[in-house]
């Protein structure tokens, strides 16, 4: 209406486009698509044409609305307002209306429903009910615009409502904030405003609206905005519009403004703002400032489509370019969406940048937080897991640390189970003690006692470990006699035992191996039970044993200590039950538990190649449950459990924690103490086993297993050497014998010298080869290796020691065995200084005025004076000065004065080379 009525009463494309906040080109395109002849932006749009365009919009709108309705139901309310806004925008002519509504929906649930409904219907209602096409057009436009203020704006125009706009503006200006807030409403407000203007009788709608939303506001405000929306739907279509048309528009507008302004403060304001609608929007958009703008902005993205909210934009345009400008300029930054993850998974150290990315934060933000935590870091700096944990905590992000399992080193991975998954398991017990104190007899006695009591037939087989049952509780004994197996396993990192029974013969008392066993058990941190054996013997003196053991901090309970002592006779089978009960008591106290509900893991106790069955391994299941058919890795071998038997010779299908079993199905024979673990399938097991053997081979290659005197002590310490193999070559047989005699007497820390070969004459290549084969060192007394021997020794890394004094040989070997060889020193040049001047000072000598040309000169360094490439003096620096001050160090590029200790023949051009002697690690 407005445009047509305005000016020459002709609506031109550009005007129409402008009224829709669209480009002329867009309208032309639409017209062409509708097969309406059009030349350019100045072409006149007949009513019929406008109707067609509006119908086009409407179609799009209804299609989109239908789609959206479908999708909305599925999406639910969870959508973010922005998203909904966009979708609504897309949805066509009614979009703007929708948009606001949706926005509202997002923000306020109450209004939404009504608005939406109102809006859509309004579009339709208008068309149907409006007598004039123009109205329709406007409506159509409104529909588009409806959403936006534009629509209303256009209407206003038509009605000469400019004044009202102004008023509106004023109103809106006041109510801006509100308006702003009520983005959605604004849209709707506009519509409503516009509709009435259109004379469609929206007024009625308004009145309704008034009642709806803004009871509090002025009826006008409320009536307008809401009326327009929800009512629009119903009200409009039903003739309520017409009556309201003019009166409303005018009346309502100005009041609207008022309503807005007032409303602005209260909640109703929003409504008011909304209602104030178009004006508000305009104002809001323009003046209203940011929030409104925000609304607009928010709408904009969606509004790119011609249906959109943009229309609101048109108003803005109308309101003045400034508005636009403002809107644009003032576009406040979009609210940052907090996309901080709830939880992150960390698999190791990460740089600050990587961490920031994971936390969805800017690196700068992370760096700030780190500073706050006292960590100064750059973006590329690596953060350890602890720091990442701290950092994530600061952002309220949960961290799951998942260190990738090095599968081929599975024995190094400690498994942590949920305490709820842990179940009691039998204790695993080892028996240790001095030779002949009765370990084997005791083990046999316990086993046979148990067998005879619990097992029919009593046939047992030796599988390296066995279980006995007492008081319905099981105890697992490792029956590898002596402590060797135990210590060997420990040396391999296998901790299989829970407690140790130290057997001491009551007639013999504490002996060296008793002490050794105690020390081993203590080193492993195991509880100790002392079994005082052979009490059947008349000369047995258990108290003496107790007394002796107090020296090793094993004090019986009756004497105030906490060590359990049990008197037994393995031979007579006395006290065995007491011993077993005590074991259970210790187990109860220590609560040995394991998770039986996972794949099995354990240790190989013994393994051998059985003629009939192939490789057989006795293993102790320590975690999880081992099942027949499980694929596994044992050491560097793999296999699939073919059959499994327990210590009683019974076939088992499953074996839980602390169960010793003998398994078949291996491809090779693993070593005692090898770790055992089940894998998901045989292929995996094979690849893990392969990797393990490669790693082992590599580490074997890397380690120099050849013994030298320099690392002898280390080998001794590691328990790798019990005998130091030596080959002696001397000038004469007499000196060789003398040397042999002396070396044979050396024994340090249980390690002895073992002479594997000796003779008179030079050291030959065959001596060196023998030494290499038997991991020996070669001692040459007054002899030298021949050239070939020298080369082979270097190649084979055989340690050849040459001496002229017997005493020195003995001392060197002894020191090496004690790890007390004199340290080796290496010279390290630290800098050079060039003498530029010399000054002779009485009592001081010659001061060399120098320039440090490389490195540094240190006061404490040793020096050599070089003249023309020849070392003419070696000694110490006496004094080092910078100007008049003593200096500790003078760095490159600085001048200094140097005097040398007991040497004053320094000349210009000489070079002073400073060096220090450094200790070299053996
Ligand atoms: N009288 C008596 N003799 C016992 C008792 N226990 C073991 N013996 C005897 O002591 C000797 C050594 O017993 P073993 O069980 O072989 O001792 P061990 O500690 O296992 O010995 P090694 O395996 O060599 O370390 C045997 O002759 C047993 O018969 C006991 O309680 N009373």
Short mmCIF file of N, CA and C in Angstrom, two decimals, residues 405-406 409-417 493 496 594-596 598-604 619-627 630 632-633 655-659 674-679:
data_model
loop_
_atom_site.label_atom_id
_atom_site.label_comp_id
_atom_site.label_asym_id
_atom_site.label_seq_id
_atom_site.Cartn_x
_atom_site.Cartn_y
_atom_site.Cartn_z
N UNK A 405 49.70 -48.54 26.70
CA UNK A 405 50.39 -49.70 27.27
C UNK A 405 51.45 -50.19 26.29
N UNK A 406 52.65 -50.35 26.84
CA UNK A 406 53.68 -50.92 26.00
C UNK A 406 53.48 -52.42 26.10
N UNK A 409 56.08 -54.96 26.73
CA UNK A 409 56.76 -54.93 28.03
C UNK A 409 55.67 -54.99 29.09
N UNK A 410 54.75 -55.89 28.89
CA UNK A 410 53.56 -55.91 29.73
C UNK A 410 53.87 -56.13 31.20
N UNK A 411 54.99 -56.78 31.48
CA UNK A 411 55.29 -57.05 32.88
C UNK A 411 55.61 -55.76 33.65
N UNK A 412 55.92 -54.71 32.90
CA UNK A 412 56.26 -53.46 33.59
C UNK A 412 55.02 -52.65 33.92
N UNK A 413 53.89 -53.07 33.38
CA UNK A 413 52.67 -52.30 33.62
C UNK A 413 51.96 -52.84 34.84
N UNK A 414 51.78 -51.96 35.78
CA UNK A 414 51.10 -52.39 36.99
C UNK A 414 49.61 -52.16 36.79
N UNK A 415 48.85 -53.18 37.03
CA UNK A 415 47.41 -53.04 36.81
C UNK A 415 46.73 -52.59 38.08
N UNK A 416 45.91 -51.60 37.92
CA UNK A 416 45.17 -51.10 39.08
C UNK A 416 43.71 -51.49 38.89
N UNK A 417 43.22 -52.23 39.86
CA UNK A 417 41.84 -52.68 39.76
C UNK A 417 40.95 -51.86 40.68
N UNK A 493 62.52 -59.39 38.28
CA UNK A 493 61.39 -58.48 38.47
C UNK A 493 60.10 -59.19 38.78
N UNK A 496 56.62 -63.02 43.20
CA UNK A 496 55.57 -64.02 43.22
C UNK A 496 55.13 -64.38 44.63
N UNK A 594 42.94 -60.14 44.63
CA UNK A 594 43.17 -60.02 43.19
C UNK A 594 41.83 -59.98 42.49
N UNK A 595 41.87 -59.49 41.27
CA UNK A 595 40.65 -59.44 40.46
C UNK A 595 40.60 -60.69 39.58
N UNK A 596 39.67 -61.58 39.86
CA UNK A 596 39.64 -62.81 39.06
C UNK A 596 38.93 -62.61 37.72
N UNK A 598 39.28 -60.98 34.92
CA UNK A 598 39.95 -60.37 33.77
C UNK A 598 40.94 -61.39 33.21
N UNK A 599 41.57 -61.00 32.12
CA UNK A 599 42.48 -61.94 31.50
C UNK A 599 43.64 -62.23 32.45
N UNK A 600 44.14 -63.45 32.36
CA UNK A 600 45.12 -63.91 33.34
C UNK A 600 46.50 -63.31 33.12
N UNK A 601 47.19 -63.17 34.22
CA UNK A 601 48.57 -62.71 34.21
C UNK A 601 49.28 -63.44 35.32
N UNK A 602 50.52 -63.80 35.12
CA UNK A 602 51.22 -64.54 36.16
C UNK A 602 52.69 -64.67 35.87
N UNK A 603 53.30 -65.68 36.47
CA UNK A 603 54.74 -65.87 36.31
C UNK A 603 55.05 -67.35 36.09
N UNK A 604 56.01 -67.58 35.23
CA UNK A 604 56.44 -68.95 34.99
C UNK A 604 57.32 -69.37 36.16
N UNK A 619 53.03 -72.51 35.87
CA UNK A 619 52.89 -71.08 36.10
C UNK A 619 52.02 -70.81 37.31
N UNK A 620 52.23 -69.68 37.86
CA UNK A 620 51.40 -69.23 38.96
C UNK A 620 50.53 -68.11 38.42
N UNK A 621 49.23 -68.35 38.42
CA UNK A 621 48.31 -67.29 37.98
C UNK A 621 48.23 -66.27 39.11
N UNK A 622 48.50 -65.02 38.78
CA UNK A 622 48.48 -64.01 39.84
C UNK A 622 47.30 -63.04 39.73
N UNK A 623 46.90 -62.77 38.52
CA UNK A 623 45.73 -61.91 38.30
C UNK A 623 44.80 -62.59 37.32
N UNK A 624 43.53 -62.27 37.43
CA UNK A 624 42.57 -62.77 36.45
C UNK A 624 42.38 -64.27 36.53
N UNK A 625 41.75 -64.79 35.50
CA UNK A 625 41.48 -66.23 35.46
C UNK A 625 41.98 -66.78 34.13
N UNK A 626 42.78 -67.81 34.24
CA UNK A 626 43.34 -68.44 33.05
C UNK A 626 42.40 -69.55 32.59
N UNK A 627 42.11 -69.56 31.29
CA UNK A 627 41.16 -70.56 30.78
C UNK A 627 41.80 -71.36 29.66
N UNK A 630 42.97 -70.02 26.05
CA UNK A 630 43.50 -68.65 26.07
C UNK A 630 44.82 -68.57 25.30
N UNK A 632 48.35 -66.76 24.85
CA UNK A 632 49.18 -66.10 25.85
C UNK A 632 50.62 -65.91 25.36
N UNK A 633 51.32 -65.06 26.14
CA UNK A 633 52.75 -64.86 25.94
C UNK A 633 53.41 -65.22 27.26
N UNK A 655 41.64 -71.37 35.98
CA UNK A 655 42.48 -71.24 37.17
C UNK A 655 42.52 -69.77 37.58
N UNK A 656 42.09 -69.52 38.80
CA UNK A 656 42.03 -68.13 39.30
C UNK A 656 43.32 -67.71 39.96
N UNK A 657 43.32 -66.52 40.57
CA UNK A 657 44.52 -65.97 41.20
C UNK A 657 45.10 -66.91 42.27
N UNK A 658 46.42 -66.94 42.32
CA UNK A 658 47.22 -67.75 43.27
C UNK A 658 47.15 -69.24 42.98
N UNK A 659 46.63 -69.60 41.82
CA UNK A 659 46.57 -71.03 41.49
C UNK A 659 47.79 -71.42 40.67
N UNK A 674 59.81 -65.95 34.00
CA UNK A 674 59.28 -65.17 32.87
C UNK A 674 57.86 -64.71 33.18
N UNK A 675 57.54 -63.52 32.74
CA UNK A 675 56.15 -63.06 32.93
C UNK A 675 55.22 -63.77 31.96
N UNK A 676 54.01 -63.91 32.39
CA UNK A 676 53.01 -64.63 31.59
C UNK A 676 51.78 -63.75 31.48
N UNK A 677 51.22 -63.65 30.27
CA UNK A 677 50.00 -62.86 30.14
C UNK A 677 49.16 -63.35 28.97
N UNK A 678 47.85 -63.29 29.19
CA UNK A 678 46.91 -63.73 28.15
C UNK A 678 46.61 -62.56 27.23
N UNK A 679 46.53 -62.83 25.93
CA UNK A 679 46.17 -61.79 24.96
C UNK A 679 44.93 -62.23 24.20
#
